[in-house]
């Protein structure tokens, strides 16, 4: 896959990240123009606004539709910024191209759907489109599906491609709206080093206060740019209000970001090490969760006057996990050693619970 040269001029391999900013949704002509003018005043060169909004449930604001494309045209004429929007169907592609939108992006619910991706790729091909297309990661953490979506576009003759990392859905409440799982975009970067990689801290974090730290983290990992939701009046936004920032706050955030030399991070070894760091973090989180559950079991055993150690259960865990490890291609012996250490700590934690007289 090639890169987005015309869009990225002067961006790759130097210290200036690509910045795309604008509201989650185009709501009114006034809101679009007011936001765009403030962003342009602060030096932003690429504007984003969702015209068609994929909503989880019916009944929410589903976007203003084609009418909003004319507002994007005005943004272009009056500020000189490039414009971008999300497309999910053949009709969206045709309407956006017809209205002169400069850059298209594919949303996370669409990149997860090969039928929709093929339809979009065919529409772009039929229109002989030459616009850059940015593909958000699918909602589920499936790198092959993300790559497949990019390949469908590439095979249709769309070679100005980029990827947007917006995090992955998961069940339950978390600090992040969408879990970053950084090792996935890092692996994409390792496999396609020339494919521009843009971070979407707004959708990863889901909260304004996470935009700055997530942006810094992405730049530290060698991402080429950021797409950030910005609205002239975030608290009144019709969608994603908690994660949008005003153009002035965005400017402040961008000025605080520390830029690093990205050439170093293109080394395969650095990328692999970053993945190891991320996976170790995940391992620690899982271990921590396991210990918490262990303590709860300890509490239960205490209340029911059961002994801490149940040998049968321990042997069963050891055997089944060692077998599973072997099926996965790891050594059973290694897994028994790891489990023995984990089990020892679990027992220690449960004894602590037993001895805790406050419960
Ligand atoms: C968006 O960019 O506003 C959007 C809908 O994003 P995603 O597809 O990442 O949820
Ligand atoms: Mn949004």
Short mmCIF file of C-alpha atoms and ligand atoms in Angstrom, two decimals:
data_model
loop_
_atom_site.label_atom_id
_atom_site.label_comp_id
_atom_site.label_asym_id
_atom_site.label_seq_id
_atom_site.Cartn_x
_atom_site.Cartn_y
_atom_site.Cartn_z
CA UNK A 1 0.00 0.00 0.00
CA UNK A 2 1.22 3.47 -0.75
CA UNK A 3 0.85 6.57 1.31
CA UNK A 4 -1.12 9.74 1.32
CA UNK A 5 1.62 11.90 -0.15
CA UNK A 6 -0.42 14.88 -1.37
CA UNK A 7 -2.26 15.13 1.91
CA UNK A 8 0.78 14.58 4.01
CA UNK A 9 3.18 16.84 2.30
CA UNK A 10 5.84 17.71 4.79
CA UNK A 11 4.23 15.54 7.41
CA UNK A 12 5.77 12.13 7.24
CA UNK A 13 9.27 11.84 8.56
CA UNK A 14 9.39 15.30 10.00
CA UNK A 15 8.11 16.64 13.22
CA UNK A 16 4.74 17.97 12.09
CA UNK A 17 1.79 15.69 12.65
CA UNK A 18 -1.27 15.87 10.38
CA UNK A 19 -4.11 17.45 12.32
CA UNK A 20 -7.73 16.94 11.31
CA UNK A 21 -10.29 18.72 13.47
CA UNK A 22 -13.95 19.61 13.49
CA UNK A 23 -17.24 18.63 15.07
CA UNK A 24 -18.47 15.09 15.47
CA UNK A 25 -21.52 16.10 13.43
CA UNK A 26 -22.42 18.94 11.14
CA UNK A 27 -25.53 20.30 12.89
CA UNK A 28 -26.33 23.68 11.38
CA UNK A 29 -24.65 25.87 8.80
CA UNK A 30 -23.82 28.41 11.53
CA UNK A 31 -22.22 25.80 13.82
CA UNK A 32 -20.14 24.37 10.97
CA UNK A 33 -18.93 27.76 9.76
CA UNK A 34 -18.26 29.16 13.24
CA UNK A 35 -16.24 26.11 14.25
CA UNK A 36 -14.36 25.99 10.95
CA UNK A 37 -13.40 29.67 11.09
CA UNK A 38 -12.01 29.36 14.62
CA UNK A 39 -10.06 26.25 13.68
CA UNK A 40 -8.67 27.89 10.55
CA UNK A 41 -7.66 30.94 12.60
CA UNK A 42 -5.63 28.57 14.79
CA UNK A 43 -3.85 27.08 11.79
CA UNK A 44 -5.83 23.86 11.31
CA UNK A 45 -5.69 22.77 7.65
CA UNK A 46 -8.11 19.84 7.48
CA UNK A 47 -11.72 20.06 8.67
CA UNK A 48 -13.87 17.11 9.69
CA UNK A 49 -17.64 16.90 10.17
CA UNK A 50 -19.98 13.92 10.10
CA UNK A 51 -22.84 14.41 7.65
CA UNK A 52 -24.29 10.90 7.99
CA UNK A 53 -24.04 9.56 11.55
CA UNK A 54 -24.11 5.84 12.32
CA UNK A 55 -25.97 5.69 15.66
CA UNK A 56 -26.12 2.64 17.88
CA UNK A 57 -29.87 2.97 18.35
CA UNK A 58 -32.56 4.53 16.18
CA UNK A 59 -34.08 7.78 17.29
CA UNK A 60 -30.84 9.69 17.93
CA UNK A 61 -29.51 12.42 15.65
CA UNK A 62 -28.60 10.60 12.46
CA UNK A 63 -26.89 13.49 10.73
CA UNK A 64 -28.17 16.34 8.58
CA UNK A 65 -27.57 14.39 5.37
CA UNK A 66 -26.63 15.70 1.94
CA UNK A 67 -27.69 19.26 2.78
CA UNK A 68 -24.62 19.55 5.01
CA UNK A 69 -22.29 18.91 2.07
CA UNK A 70 -22.97 22.45 0.90
CA UNK A 71 -21.85 23.75 4.30
CA UNK A 72 -18.56 21.89 3.82
CA UNK A 73 -18.24 23.54 0.43
CA UNK A 74 -18.58 26.92 2.14
CA UNK A 75 -15.94 25.93 4.69
CA UNK A 76 -13.57 25.22 1.82
CA UNK A 77 -14.34 28.46 0.00
CA UNK A 78 -14.24 30.68 3.07
CA UNK A 79 -11.35 29.19 5.04
CA UNK A 80 -9.26 27.36 2.45
CA UNK A 81 -9.24 24.24 4.63
CA UNK A 82 -9.55 20.78 3.10
CA UNK A 83 -12.78 19.07 4.14
CA UNK A 84 -13.48 15.50 5.18
CA UNK A 85 -16.51 13.41 6.06
CA UNK A 86 -17.57 9.83 6.77
CA UNK A 87 -19.09 7.69 4.02
CA UNK A 88 -20.82 4.36 4.53
CA UNK A 89 -22.72 3.66 1.30
CA UNK A 90 -22.41 4.11 -2.48
CA UNK A 91 -24.83 7.06 -2.27
CA UNK A 92 -22.69 8.78 0.37
CA UNK A 93 -19.57 8.34 -1.77
CA UNK A 94 -21.26 9.74 -4.86
CA UNK A 95 -22.77 12.71 -3.03
CA UNK A 96 -19.54 13.56 -1.19
CA UNK A 97 -17.42 13.40 -4.35
CA UNK A 98 -19.99 15.44 -6.25
CA UNK A 99 -19.85 18.12 -3.54
CA UNK A 100 -16.05 18.25 -3.72
CA UNK A 101 -15.25 16.80 -0.28
CA UNK A 102 -11.45 16.38 -0.26
CA UNK A 103 -10.92 13.43 2.05
CA UNK A 104 -13.27 10.59 2.96
CA UNK A 105 -13.16 8.41 6.02
CA UNK A 106 -14.76 5.07 6.74
CA UNK A 107 -16.32 4.67 10.19
CA UNK A 108 -15.60 1.85 12.62
CA UNK A 109 -18.97 0.17 12.13
CA UNK A 110 -18.49 0.21 8.37
CA UNK A 111 -14.91 -1.06 8.23
CA UNK A 112 -16.16 -4.09 10.19
CA UNK A 113 -18.48 -4.98 7.31
CA UNK A 114 -16.88 -6.43 4.16
CA UNK A 115 -20.08 -6.01 2.10
CA UNK A 116 -20.23 -2.29 2.91
CA UNK A 117 -16.48 -1.93 2.27
CA UNK A 118 -16.77 -3.58 -1.11
CA UNK A 119 -19.71 -1.35 -2.05
CA UNK A 120 -17.71 1.75 -1.11
CA UNK A 121 -14.63 0.49 -2.96
CA UNK A 122 -16.74 -0.17 -6.09
CA UNK A 123 -18.36 3.27 -5.87
CA UNK A 124 -14.94 4.95 -5.63
CA UNK A 125 -13.67 2.88 -8.52
CA UNK A 126 -16.68 3.69 -10.70
CA UNK A 127 -16.25 7.39 -9.95
CA UNK A 128 -12.51 7.15 -10.79
CA UNK A 129 -11.99 8.88 -7.47
CA UNK A 130 -8.56 10.14 -6.55
CA UNK A 131 -9.33 11.31 -3.01
CA UNK A 132 -7.49 10.09 0.07
CA UNK A 133 -9.52 7.61 2.12
CA UNK A 134 -8.87 7.04 5.81
CA UNK A 135 -10.08 3.78 7.29
CA UNK A 136 -10.97 3.64 10.96
CA UNK A 137 -10.26 0.39 12.77
CA UNK A 138 -13.30 -1.90 12.95
CA UNK A 139 -15.20 -1.74 16.27
CA UNK A 140 -13.92 -5.22 17.14
CA UNK A 141 -10.19 -5.77 17.70
CA UNK A 142 -9.54 -7.61 14.44
CA UNK A 143 -6.41 -6.45 12.66
CA UNK A 144 -7.03 -8.67 9.61
CA UNK A 145 -10.48 -7.15 9.12
CA UNK A 146 -8.94 -3.66 9.29
CA UNK A 147 -6.30 -4.63 6.74
CA UNK A 148 -8.97 -6.31 4.60
CA UNK A 149 -10.97 -3.08 4.47
CA UNK A 150 -7.85 -1.19 3.33
CA UNK A 151 -7.09 -3.85 0.73
CA UNK A 152 -10.58 -3.66 -0.78
CA UNK A 153 -9.98 0.04 -1.39
CA UNK A 154 -6.45 -0.54 -2.67
CA UNK A 155 -7.66 -3.20 -5.09
CA UNK A 156 -10.27 -0.77 -6.38
CA UNK A 157 -7.50 1.65 -7.33
CA UNK A 158 -7.62 3.87 -4.24
CA UNK A 159 -3.98 4.23 -3.32
CA UNK A 160 -4.03 7.32 -1.13
CA UNK A 161 -4.85 5.42 2.01
CA UNK A 162 -4.47 6.06 5.70
CA UNK A 163 -5.59 4.30 8.87
CA UNK A 164 -7.31 5.83 11.89
CA UNK A 165 -6.99 4.16 15.28
CA UNK A 166 -10.14 4.93 17.31
CA UNK A 167 -9.99 2.11 19.83
CA UNK A 168 -12.12 -1.02 20.23
CA UNK A 169 -15.51 -1.64 21.81
CA UNK A 170 -15.80 -3.79 24.88
CA UNK A 171 -18.52 -4.73 27.28
CA UNK A 172 -18.77 -2.95 30.62
CA UNK A 173 -17.46 0.31 32.02
CA UNK A 174 -13.85 1.33 31.47
CA UNK A 175 -11.73 4.44 31.76
CA UNK A 176 -11.81 4.65 27.96
CA UNK A 177 -14.89 4.71 25.75
CA UNK A 178 -13.04 2.41 23.34
CA UNK A 179 -10.05 0.43 24.57
CA UNK A 180 -6.86 1.54 22.77
CA UNK A 181 -5.19 -1.90 22.56
CA UNK A 182 -2.16 -0.04 21.20
CA UNK A 183 -0.42 -3.21 20.09
CA UNK A 184 -2.95 -3.56 17.25
CA UNK A 185 -2.16 -0.27 15.46
CA UNK A 186 1.52 -0.81 16.23
CA UNK A 187 1.38 -4.18 14.50
CA UNK A 188 -0.38 -2.51 11.54
CA UNK A 189 2.48 0.02 11.42
CA UNK A 190 5.05 -2.79 11.53
CA UNK A 191 3.39 -4.59 8.64
CA UNK A 192 2.69 -1.47 6.55
CA UNK A 193 5.38 1.02 7.56
CA UNK A 194 4.41 3.53 4.85
CA UNK A 195 0.71 3.61 5.64
CA UNK A 196 -0.04 6.85 7.51
CA UNK A 197 -1.45 6.15 10.93
CA UNK A 198 -3.68 8.70 12.62
CA UNK A 199 -4.97 8.57 16.17
CA UNK A 200 -8.50 9.52 17.20
CA UNK A 201 -8.14 10.34 20.91
CA UNK A 202 -11.69 11.75 21.02
CA UNK A 203 -13.34 8.40 20.31
CA UNK A 204 -10.78 6.37 22.28
CA UNK A 205 -11.17 8.46 25.43
CA UNK A 206 -14.78 9.59 25.11
CA UNK A 207 -13.97 12.43 27.50
CA UNK A 208 -12.37 15.83 26.88
CA UNK A 209 -9.78 15.44 29.61
CA UNK A 210 -8.35 12.35 27.92
CA UNK A 211 -7.72 14.07 24.57
CA UNK A 212 -4.35 15.56 25.54
CA UNK A 213 -2.77 12.51 27.23
CA UNK A 214 -3.97 10.14 24.50
CA UNK A 215 -2.68 12.47 21.79
CA UNK A 216 0.72 12.58 23.45
CA UNK A 217 0.78 8.81 23.80
CA UNK A 218 -0.04 8.39 20.10
CA UNK A 219 2.71 10.80 19.04
CA UNK A 220 5.17 9.05 21.34
CA UNK A 221 4.33 5.81 19.53
CA UNK A 222 5.16 7.39 16.19
CA UNK A 223 1.64 8.07 14.87
CA UNK A 224 1.62 10.48 11.93
CA UNK A 225 -1.34 12.56 13.01
CA UNK A 226 -4.43 13.16 15.08
CA UNK A 227 -8.12 13.53 14.29
CA UNK A 228 -9.78 15.44 17.11
CA UNK A 229 -13.41 16.43 17.57
CA UNK A 230 -13.83 20.16 18.08
CA UNK A 231 -17.07 22.11 18.37
CA UNK A 232 -17.73 25.82 18.88
CA UNK A 233 -20.05 24.95 21.81
CA UNK A 234 -19.21 21.40 22.94
CA UNK A 235 -21.79 21.25 25.72
CA UNK A 236 -24.57 21.87 23.21
CA UNK A 237 -23.31 19.33 20.64
CA UNK A 238 -25.95 17.02 19.16
CA UNK A 239 -23.60 14.02 19.37
CA UNK A 240 -20.50 13.08 21.40
CA UNK A 241 -20.62 16.21 23.54
CA UNK A 242 -18.49 14.85 26.38
CA UNK A 243 -15.47 14.36 24.15
CA UNK A 244 -15.49 17.56 22.07
CA UNK A 245 -13.29 20.57 22.82
CA UNK A 246 -13.53 24.16 21.62
CA UNK A 247 -11.12 25.27 18.90
CA UNK A 248 -9.24 27.31 21.52
CA UNK A 249 -8.85 24.37 23.87
CA UNK A 250 -7.70 22.29 20.92
CA UNK A 251 -5.11 24.92 20.13
CA UNK A 252 -3.90 24.85 23.72
CA UNK A 253 -3.66 21.04 23.65
CA UNK A 254 -1.74 21.03 20.36
CA UNK A 255 0.70 23.58 21.72
CA UNK A 256 1.45 21.45 24.76
CA UNK A 257 2.19 18.29 22.79
CA UNK A 258 5.82 17.25 22.68
CA UNK A 259 6.88 16.13 19.21
CA UNK A 260 9.52 13.48 18.88
CA UNK A 261 11.64 12.34 16.00
CA UNK A 262 9.44 9.80 14.26
CA UNK A 263 12.25 8.26 12.19
CA UNK A 264 13.39 6.20 15.17
CA UNK A 265 9.98 4.58 15.60
CA UNK A 266 9.93 3.18 12.09
CA UNK A 267 12.48 0.59 13.21
CA UNK A 268 10.88 -2.79 13.47
CA UNK A 269 12.58 -3.50 16.77
CA UNK A 270 11.11 -0.40 18.40
CA UNK A 271 7.66 -1.36 17.19
CA UNK A 272 7.99 -4.89 18.46
CA UNK A 273 9.20 -3.59 21.83
CA UNK A 274 6.23 -1.25 22.03
CA UNK A 275 3.97 -4.22 21.48
CA UNK A 276 5.71 -6.10 24.27
CA UNK A 277 5.23 -3.13 26.60
CA UNK A 278 1.55 -2.96 25.74
CA UNK A 279 1.03 -6.70 26.11
CA UNK A 280 2.82 -6.65 29.48
CA UNK A 281 0.44 -3.92 30.61
CA UNK A 282 -2.48 -6.10 29.58
CA UNK A 283 -0.95 -9.09 31.37
CA UNK A 284 -0.63 -7.05 34.54
CA UNK A 285 -4.22 -5.90 34.31
CA UNK A 286 -5.48 -9.44 33.83
CA UNK A 287 -3.33 -10.69 36.74
CA UNK A 288 -4.65 -7.92 38.90
CA UNK A 289 -8.23 -8.85 38.01
CA UNK A 290 -7.48 -12.50 38.78
CA UNK A 291 -6.10 -11.58 42.20
CA UNK A 292 -9.22 -9.55 42.97
CA UNK A 293 -11.44 -12.52 42.11
CA UNK A 294 -9.20 -14.74 44.23
CA UNK A 295 -9.70 -12.47 47.21
CA UNK A 296 -13.46 -12.62 46.68
CA UNK A 297 -13.25 -16.41 46.68
CA UNK A 298 -11.22 -16.13 49.91
CA UNK A 299 -14.00 -14.05 51.45
CA UNK A 300 -16.60 -16.64 50.40
CA UNK A 301 -14.56 -19.51 51.81
CA UNK A 302 -14.09 -17.60 55.06
CA UNK A 303 -17.81 -16.95 55.41
CA UNK A 304 -18.59 -20.59 54.71
CA UNK A 305 -15.79 -21.90 56.92
CA UNK A 306 -14.09 -23.65 54.03
CA UNK A 307 -10.30 -24.28 53.89
CA UNK A 308 -8.16 -22.03 51.64
CA UNK A 309 -6.56 -24.87 49.76
CA UNK A 310 -8.58 -27.33 47.71
CA UNK A 311 -6.06 -29.67 46.18
CA UNK A 312 -8.41 -31.22 43.60
CA UNK A 313 -9.25 -27.83 42.13
CA UNK A 314 -5.58 -26.85 42.05
CA UNK A 315 -4.54 -30.01 40.17
CA UNK A 316 -7.37 -29.58 37.70
CA UNK A 317 -6.32 -25.97 36.97
CA UNK A 318 -2.69 -26.99 36.47
CA UNK A 319 -3.54 -29.81 34.08
CA UNK A 320 -6.15 -28.06 31.99
CA UNK A 321 -4.08 -24.87 31.58
CA UNK A 322 -0.88 -26.76 30.74
CA UNK A 323 -2.78 -28.70 28.09
CA UNK A 324 -4.26 -25.51 26.67
CA UNK A 325 -0.81 -23.90 26.60
CA UNK A 326 0.56 -26.88 24.65
CA UNK A 327 -2.31 -26.64 22.18
CA UNK A 328 -1.36 -22.99 21.69
CA UNK A 329 2.22 -23.95 20.95
CA UNK A 330 3.73 -23.03 24.32
CA UNK A 331 5.52 -25.33 26.70
CA UNK A 332 3.33 -27.05 29.29
CA UNK A 333 6.23 -26.99 31.74
CA UNK A 334 6.50 -23.21 31.37
CA UNK A 335 2.76 -22.82 31.99
CA UNK A 336 2.94 -25.02 35.12
CA UNK A 337 5.73 -22.78 36.48
CA UNK A 338 3.78 -19.60 35.75
CA UNK A 339 0.61 -21.04 37.30
CA UNK A 340 2.46 -22.28 40.37
CA UNK A 341 3.71 -18.72 41.00
CA UNK A 342 0.26 -17.26 40.42
CA UNK A 343 -1.37 -19.86 42.62
CA UNK A 344 1.10 -19.25 45.43
CA UNK A 345 0.27 -15.56 45.38
CA UNK A 346 -3.49 -16.28 45.23
CA UNK A 347 -3.20 -18.47 48.32
CA UNK A 348 -1.22 -15.75 50.09
CA UNK A 349 -3.93 -13.22 49.22
CA UNK A 350 -6.70 -15.54 50.46
CA UNK A 351 -4.87 -16.12 53.74
CA UNK A 352 -4.66 -12.35 54.10
CA UNK A 353 -8.45 -12.21 53.68
CA UNK A 354 -8.86 -14.99 56.27
CA UNK A 355 -6.71 -13.08 58.76
CA UNK A 356 -8.41 -9.77 58.14
CA UNK A 357 -10.55 -9.24 61.22
CA UNK A 358 -12.35 -6.23 59.84
CA UNK A 359 -14.58 -8.44 57.63
C1 LIG B 1 -16.95 9.85 14.17
O1 LIG B 1 -15.80 10.03 13.74
O2 LIG B 1 -17.69 10.75 14.55
C2 LIG B 1 -17.42 8.46 14.32
C3 LIG B 1 -18.70 8.12 14.21
O3 LIG B 1 -16.44 7.63 14.59
P1 LIG B 1 -16.33 6.03 14.77
O4 LIG B 1 -16.69 5.44 13.45
O5 LIG B 1 -14.89 5.89 15.12
O6 LIG B 1 -17.24 5.64 15.89
MN1 LIG B 2 -18.07 11.37 17.08
#
